[in-house]
PDB file of C-alpha atoms (C1' of nucleotides) in Angstrom:
ATOM      1  CA  UNK R   1      -4.163   5.244 -21.756  1.00 37.00           C
ATOM      2  CA  UNK R   2      -4.407   6.087 -17.808  1.00 42.00           C
ATOM      3  CA  UNK R   3      -7.052   4.309 -15.868  1.00 45.00           C
ATOM      4  CA  UNK R   4      -8.549   4.988 -12.532  1.00 49.00           C
ATOM      5  CA  UNK R   5      -7.383   2.263  -9.924  1.00 48.00           C
ATOM      6  CA  UNK R   6     -11.002   2.265  -8.273  1.00 47.00           C
ATOM      7  CA  UNK R   7     -11.434  -0.479  -5.743  1.00 48.00           C
ATOM      8  CA  UNK R   8      -7.905  -1.694  -6.837  1.00 47.00           C
ATOM      9  CA  UNK R   9      -6.076   0.060  -3.379  1.00 47.00           C
ATOM     10  CA  UNK R  10      -9.389  -1.196  -0.978  1.00 50.00           C
ATOM     11  CA  UNK R  11      -8.704  -3.869   0.209  1.00 51.00           C
ATOM     12  CA  UNK R  12     -11.702  -5.828   0.683  1.00 56.00           C
ATOM     13  CA  UNK R  13     -11.153  -7.313   3.942  1.00 64.00           C
ATOM     14  CA  UNK R  14     -14.657  -8.378   5.038  1.00 81.00           C
ATOM     15  CA  UNK R  15     -13.123 -11.227   6.887  1.00 90.00           C
ATOM     16  CA  UNK R  16     -15.523 -12.023  10.534  1.00 93.00           C
ATOM     17  CA  UNK R  17     -13.405 -13.746  13.053  1.00 94.00           C
ATOM     18  CA  UNK R  18     -14.248 -14.624  16.665  1.00 94.00           C
ATOM     19  CA  UNK R  19     -13.354 -13.399  19.907  1.00 96.00           C
ATOM     20  CA  UNK R  20     -11.018 -15.703  20.077  1.00 96.00           C
ATOM     21  CA  UNK R  21      -9.278 -15.687  16.912  1.00 96.00           C
ATOM     22  CA  UNK R  22      -9.450 -12.488  17.794  1.00 96.00           C
ATOM     23  CA  UNK R  23      -7.478 -12.801  21.557  1.00 97.00           C
ATOM     24  CA  UNK R  24      -5.203 -15.345  20.025  1.00 96.00           C
ATOM     25  CA  UNK R  25      -4.240 -13.122  16.869  1.00 95.00           C
ATOM     26  CA  UNK R  26      -3.627  -9.708  19.079  1.00 96.00           C
ATOM     27  CA  UNK R  27      -2.474 -11.296  22.196  1.00 96.00           C
ATOM     28  CA  UNK R  28      -4.929  -8.986  24.079  1.00 97.00           C
ATOM     29  CA  UNK R  29      -7.361 -11.135  26.587  1.00 97.00           C
ATOM     30  CA  UNK R  30     -11.282 -11.454  25.564  1.00 96.00           C
ATOM     31  CA  UNK R  31     -12.258 -10.136  29.337  1.00 97.00           C
ATOM     32  CA  UNK R  32      -9.995  -6.861  27.955  1.00 97.00           C
ATOM     33  CA  UNK R  33     -11.602  -7.009  24.329  1.00 97.00           C
ATOM     34  CA  UNK R  34     -15.667  -7.500  26.325  1.00 96.00           C
ATOM     35  CA  UNK R  35     -14.031  -4.342  28.508  1.00 96.00           C
ATOM     36  CA  UNK R  36     -12.292  -2.803  25.478  1.00 97.00           C
ATOM     37  CA  UNK R  37     -16.208  -2.597  23.930  1.00 96.00           C
ATOM     38  CA  UNK R  38     -17.972  -1.370  26.521  1.00 95.00           C
ATOM     39  CA  UNK R  39     -16.095   1.757  26.937  1.00 95.00           C
ATOM     40  CA  UNK R  40     -16.512   1.930  23.179  1.00 95.00           C
ATOM     41  CA  UNK R  41     -12.941   1.594  21.888  1.00 96.00           C
ATOM     42  CA  UNK R  42     -13.334  -1.341  19.604  1.00 96.00           C
ATOM     43  CA  UNK R  43     -16.821  -2.688  18.055  1.00 94.00           C
ATOM     44  CA  UNK R  44     -17.673  -6.129  17.182  1.00 94.00           C
ATOM     45  CA  UNK R  45     -20.765  -6.504  15.140  1.00 92.00           C
ATOM     46  CA  UNK R  46     -24.164  -8.672  15.883  1.00 83.00           C
ATOM     47  CA  UNK R  47     -25.229 -11.219  14.040  1.00 76.00           C
ATOM     48  CA  UNK R  48     -28.506 -10.932  15.433  1.00 73.00           C
ATOM     49  CA  UNK R  49     -28.792 -14.813  16.099  1.00 78.00           C
ATOM     50  CA  UNK R  50     -26.051 -16.073  18.462  1.00 84.00           C
ATOM     51  CA  UNK R  51     -24.416 -13.566  21.163  1.00 83.00           C
ATOM     52  CA  UNK R  52     -21.275 -14.052  20.526  1.00 90.00           C
ATOM     53  CA  UNK R  53     -19.715 -12.076  19.446  1.00 94.00           C
ATOM     54  CA  UNK R  54     -17.820 -11.230  15.934  1.00 94.00           C
ATOM     55  CA  UNK R  55     -15.602  -9.229  15.034  1.00 96.00           C
ATOM     56  CA  UNK R  56     -14.341  -7.377  11.024  1.00 94.00           C
ATOM     57  CA  UNK R  57     -11.381  -8.238  10.420  1.00 93.00           C
ATOM     58  CA  UNK R  58      -9.754  -4.208  10.456  1.00 93.00           C
ATOM     59  CA  UNK R  59     -10.533  -4.420  13.830  1.00 95.00           C
ATOM     60  CA  UNK R  60      -7.650  -6.750  14.398  1.00 96.00           C
ATOM     61  CA  UNK R  61      -5.345  -3.776  12.889  1.00 96.00           C
ATOM     62  CA  UNK R  62      -6.566  -1.274  15.675  1.00 96.00           C
ATOM     63  CA  UNK R  63      -7.045  -3.986  18.876  1.00 97.00           C
ATOM     64  CA  UNK R  64      -3.284  -4.960  17.138  1.00 97.00           C
ATOM     65  CA  UNK R  65      -2.261  -0.595  17.497  1.00 97.00           C
ATOM     66  CA  UNK R  66      -4.456   0.105  20.703  1.00 97.00           C
ATOM     67  CA  UNK R  67      -2.653  -3.331  22.511  1.00 97.00           C
ATOM     68  CA  UNK R  68       1.462  -1.859  20.663  1.00 96.00           C
ATOM     69  CA  UNK R  69       0.657   1.697  22.124  1.00 96.00           C
ATOM     70  CA  UNK R  70      -0.413   0.162  25.748  1.00 95.00           C
ATOM     71  CA  UNK R  71       3.327  -1.631  26.012  1.00 94.00           C
ATOM     72  CA  UNK R  72       5.085   1.481  25.341  1.00 94.00           C
ATOM     73  CA  UNK R  73       3.026   2.908  28.476  1.00 93.00           C
ATOM     74  CA  UNK R  74      -0.225   5.002  27.410  1.00 95.00           C
ATOM     75  CA  UNK R  75      -3.265   4.534  29.496  1.00 95.00           C
ATOM     76  CA  UNK R  76      -5.388   2.494  27.780  1.00 95.00           C
ATOM     77  CA  UNK R  77      -7.674   5.103  27.449  1.00 95.00           C
ATOM     78  CA  UNK R  78      -4.969   7.194  25.423  1.00 95.00           C
ATOM     79  CA  UNK R  79      -3.852   4.196  23.323  1.00 96.00           C
ATOM     80  CA  UNK R  80      -7.743   4.142  22.507  1.00 96.00           C
ATOM     81  CA  UNK R  81      -7.354   7.465  21.345  1.00 96.00           C
ATOM     82  CA  UNK R  82      -4.276   7.489  18.906  1.00 96.00           C
ATOM     83  CA  UNK R  83      -4.977   4.373  17.408  1.00 96.00           C
ATOM     84  CA  UNK R  84      -8.440   5.895  16.468  1.00 96.00           C
ATOM     85  CA  UNK R  85      -6.784   8.722  14.617  1.00 96.00           C
ATOM     86  CA  UNK R  86      -3.712   6.849  13.426  1.00 95.00           C
ATOM     87  CA  UNK R  87      -7.279   4.604  11.625  1.00 94.00           C
ATOM     88  CA  UNK R  88      -8.540   7.566  10.812  1.00 95.00           C
ATOM     89  CA  UNK R  89      -5.274   9.095   9.123  1.00 96.00           C
ATOM     90  CA  UNK R  90      -4.943   6.009   6.970  1.00 95.00           C
ATOM     91  CA  UNK R  91      -8.527   6.020   5.520  1.00 94.00           C
ATOM     92  CA  UNK R  92      -7.927   9.933   4.985  1.00 96.00           C
ATOM     93  CA  UNK R  93      -4.559   8.826   2.615  1.00 95.00           C
ATOM     94  CA  UNK R  94      -6.719   6.068   1.479  1.00 94.00           C
ATOM     95  CA  UNK R  95      -9.027   7.799  -0.006  1.00 94.00           C
ATOM     96  CA  UNK R  96      -6.679  10.200  -1.500  1.00 94.00           C
ATOM     97  CA  UNK R  97      -4.849   7.745  -3.011  1.00 95.00           C
ATOM     98  CA  UNK R  98      -8.389   6.374  -4.644  1.00 93.00           C
ATOM     99  CA  UNK R  99      -9.300  10.024  -6.090  1.00 93.00           C
ATOM    100  CA  UNK R 100      -6.012  11.377  -6.944  1.00 94.00           C
ATOM    101  CA  UNK R 101      -3.863   8.609  -8.292  1.00 94.00           C
ATOM    102  CA  UNK R 102      -4.665   7.319 -12.097  1.00 93.00           C
ATOM    103  CA  UNK R 103      -1.885   4.962 -12.189  1.00 94.00           C
ATOM    104  CA  UNK R 104       0.860   3.244 -10.977  1.00 95.00           C
ATOM    105  CA  UNK R 105       3.895   2.228 -13.243  1.00 96.00           C
ATOM    106  CA  UNK R 106       6.212  -0.335 -11.851  1.00 96.00           C
ATOM    107  CA  UNK R 107       9.623   0.335 -13.348  1.00 96.00           C
ATOM    108  CA  UNK R 108      11.967  -1.510 -11.055  1.00 95.00           C
ATOM    109  CA  UNK R 109      10.229  -4.693 -10.007  1.00 95.00           C
ATOM    110  CA  UNK R 110      13.092  -5.907  -8.284  1.00 96.00           C
ATOM    111  CA  UNK R 111      13.495  -2.509  -5.927  1.00 95.00           C
ATOM    112  CA  UNK R 112      10.148  -1.943  -6.455  1.00 95.00           C
ATOM    113  CA  UNK R 113      10.338   1.247  -7.779  1.00 96.00           C
ATOM    114  CA  UNK R 114       7.963   3.138 -10.322  1.00 97.00           C
ATOM    115  CA  UNK R 115       6.229   6.132 -11.165  1.00 96.00           C
ATOM    116  CA  UNK R 116       2.596   7.487 -10.489  1.00 97.00           C
ATOM    117  CA  UNK R 117       0.392   9.344 -12.276  1.00 96.00           C
ATOM    118  CA  UNK R 118      -1.226  12.132 -10.480  1.00 95.00           C
ATOM    119  CA  UNK R 119      -3.487  13.682 -13.500  1.00 93.00           C
ATOM    120  CA  UNK R 120      -3.061  16.785 -14.553  1.00 93.00           C
ATOM    121  CA  UNK R 121      -3.063  20.220 -13.935  1.00 92.00           C
ATOM    122  CA  UNK R 122      -4.792  22.078 -16.451  1.00 90.00           C
ATOM    123  CA  UNK R 123      -7.138  21.071 -18.922  1.00 90.00           C
ATOM    124  CA  UNK R 124      -5.588  20.963 -22.137  1.00 90.00           C
ATOM    125  CA  UNK R 125      -3.174  18.027 -20.344  1.00 91.00           C
ATOM    126  CA  UNK R 126       0.705  19.986 -20.253  1.00 92.00           C
ATOM    127  CA  UNK R 127       1.368  19.390 -17.073  1.00 95.00           C
ATOM    128  CA  UNK R 128       1.171  16.116 -15.648  1.00 95.00           C
ATOM    129  CA  UNK R 129       2.169  15.547 -12.274  1.00 96.00           C
ATOM    130  CA  UNK R 130       4.222  12.598 -11.359  1.00 97.00           C
ATOM    131  CA  UNK R 131       5.215  10.995  -7.984  1.00 97.00           C
ATOM    132  CA  UNK R 132       8.683   9.717  -8.461  1.00 97.00           C
ATOM    133  CA  UNK R 133       9.156   6.716  -5.857  1.00 97.00           C
ATOM    134  CA  UNK R 134      13.307   6.027  -6.919  1.00 96.00           C
ATOM    135  CA  UNK R 135      15.484   4.261  -4.825  1.00 94.00           C
ATOM    136  CA  UNK R 136      15.822   6.188  -1.540  1.00 92.00           C
ATOM    137  CA  UNK R 137      14.301   9.617  -2.717  1.00 94.00           C
ATOM    138  CA  UNK R 138      10.225  10.304  -3.578  1.00 96.00           C
ATOM    139  CA  UNK R 139       8.924  13.279  -5.086  1.00 97.00           C
ATOM    140  CA  UNK R 140       6.628  14.749  -6.670  1.00 96.00           C
ATOM    141  CA  UNK R 141       6.976  16.231 -10.294  1.00 96.00           C
ATOM    142  CA  UNK R 142       5.496  18.267 -13.279  1.00 96.00           C
ATOM    143  CA  UNK R 143       5.962  17.414 -16.029  1.00 93.00           C
ATOM    144  CA  UNK R 144       5.081  19.858 -18.472  1.00 93.00           C
ATOM    145  CA  UNK R 145       4.934  19.155 -22.652  1.00 84.00           C
ATOM    146  CA  UNK R 146       5.172  21.521 -25.411  1.00 76.00           C
TER     147      UNK R 146
ATOM    148  C1'  DT Y   1     -15.837 -26.623  22.920  1.00 52.70           C
ATOM    149  C1'  DT Y   2     -15.995 -21.492  22.519  1.00 52.70           C
ATOM    150  C1'  DT Y   3     -18.218 -18.172  24.274  1.00 52.70           C
ATOM    151  C1'  DC Y   4     -21.569 -14.841  27.554  1.00 52.70           C
ATOM    152  C1'  DT Y   5     -23.161 -12.118  31.313  1.00 52.70           C
ATOM    153  C1'  DT Y   6     -22.802 -11.710  36.678  1.00 52.70           C
ATOM    154  C1'  DA Y   7     -19.515 -11.030  40.218  1.00 52.70           C
ATOM    155  C1'  DC Y   8     -15.832 -11.795  43.478  1.00 52.70           C
ATOM    156  C1'  DA Y   9     -10.755 -11.778  44.336  1.00 52.70           C
TER     157       DA Y   9
ATOM    158  C1'  DT M   1      -7.959  -7.716  34.858  1.00 52.70           C
ATOM    159  C1'  DG M   2      -8.629 -12.585  36.310  1.00 52.70           C
ATOM    160  C1'  DT M   3     -10.867 -16.038  36.779  1.00 52.70           C
ATOM    161  C1'  DA M   4     -15.381 -18.251  38.612  1.00 52.70           C
ATOM    162  C1'  DA M   5     -19.624 -19.881  38.424  1.00 52.70           C
ATOM    163  C1'  DG M   6     -23.532 -21.285  35.744  1.00 52.70           C
ATOM    164  C1'  DG M   7     -26.120 -21.400  31.047  1.00 52.70           C
ATOM    165  C1'  DA M   8     -26.587 -21.122  25.924  1.00 52.70           C
TER     166       DA M   8
END
DNA sequence: TTTCTTACA
DNA sequence: TGTAAGGA
């Protein structure tokens, strides 16, 4: 029977990295990272013990996004705003996936294609909603059981 | 060695 | 933003 996927879709990237690593990983200087934090564009976790900044690994994605937008010519303020919106959109998608996706069936391991079970439209479970991920085309269909 | 803050170019 | 200075 179909089961709730739950945490299978939410990777717990609870890795903590220092400012040096984050800088090397993103190509953004430590000076910039401290400044961005001061401007509230990014945040670090305070472990209380040392005054050294520590960052959750998710911050790597945000810093990378800001840098990419910055390289495209956006101002720091605009880049940070867009990066935050992108992050929020991804978060909303994750919530949706975790709440609605019931199971993911792999049908073609080679091409990574399959179907996504998304529950039923009615109580008597006669109309099943399935997301089809096929080659070059993906869509949602309602499979009706007689 | 690495990171921190402050201050100046 | 980069860099120097002087401490953790």
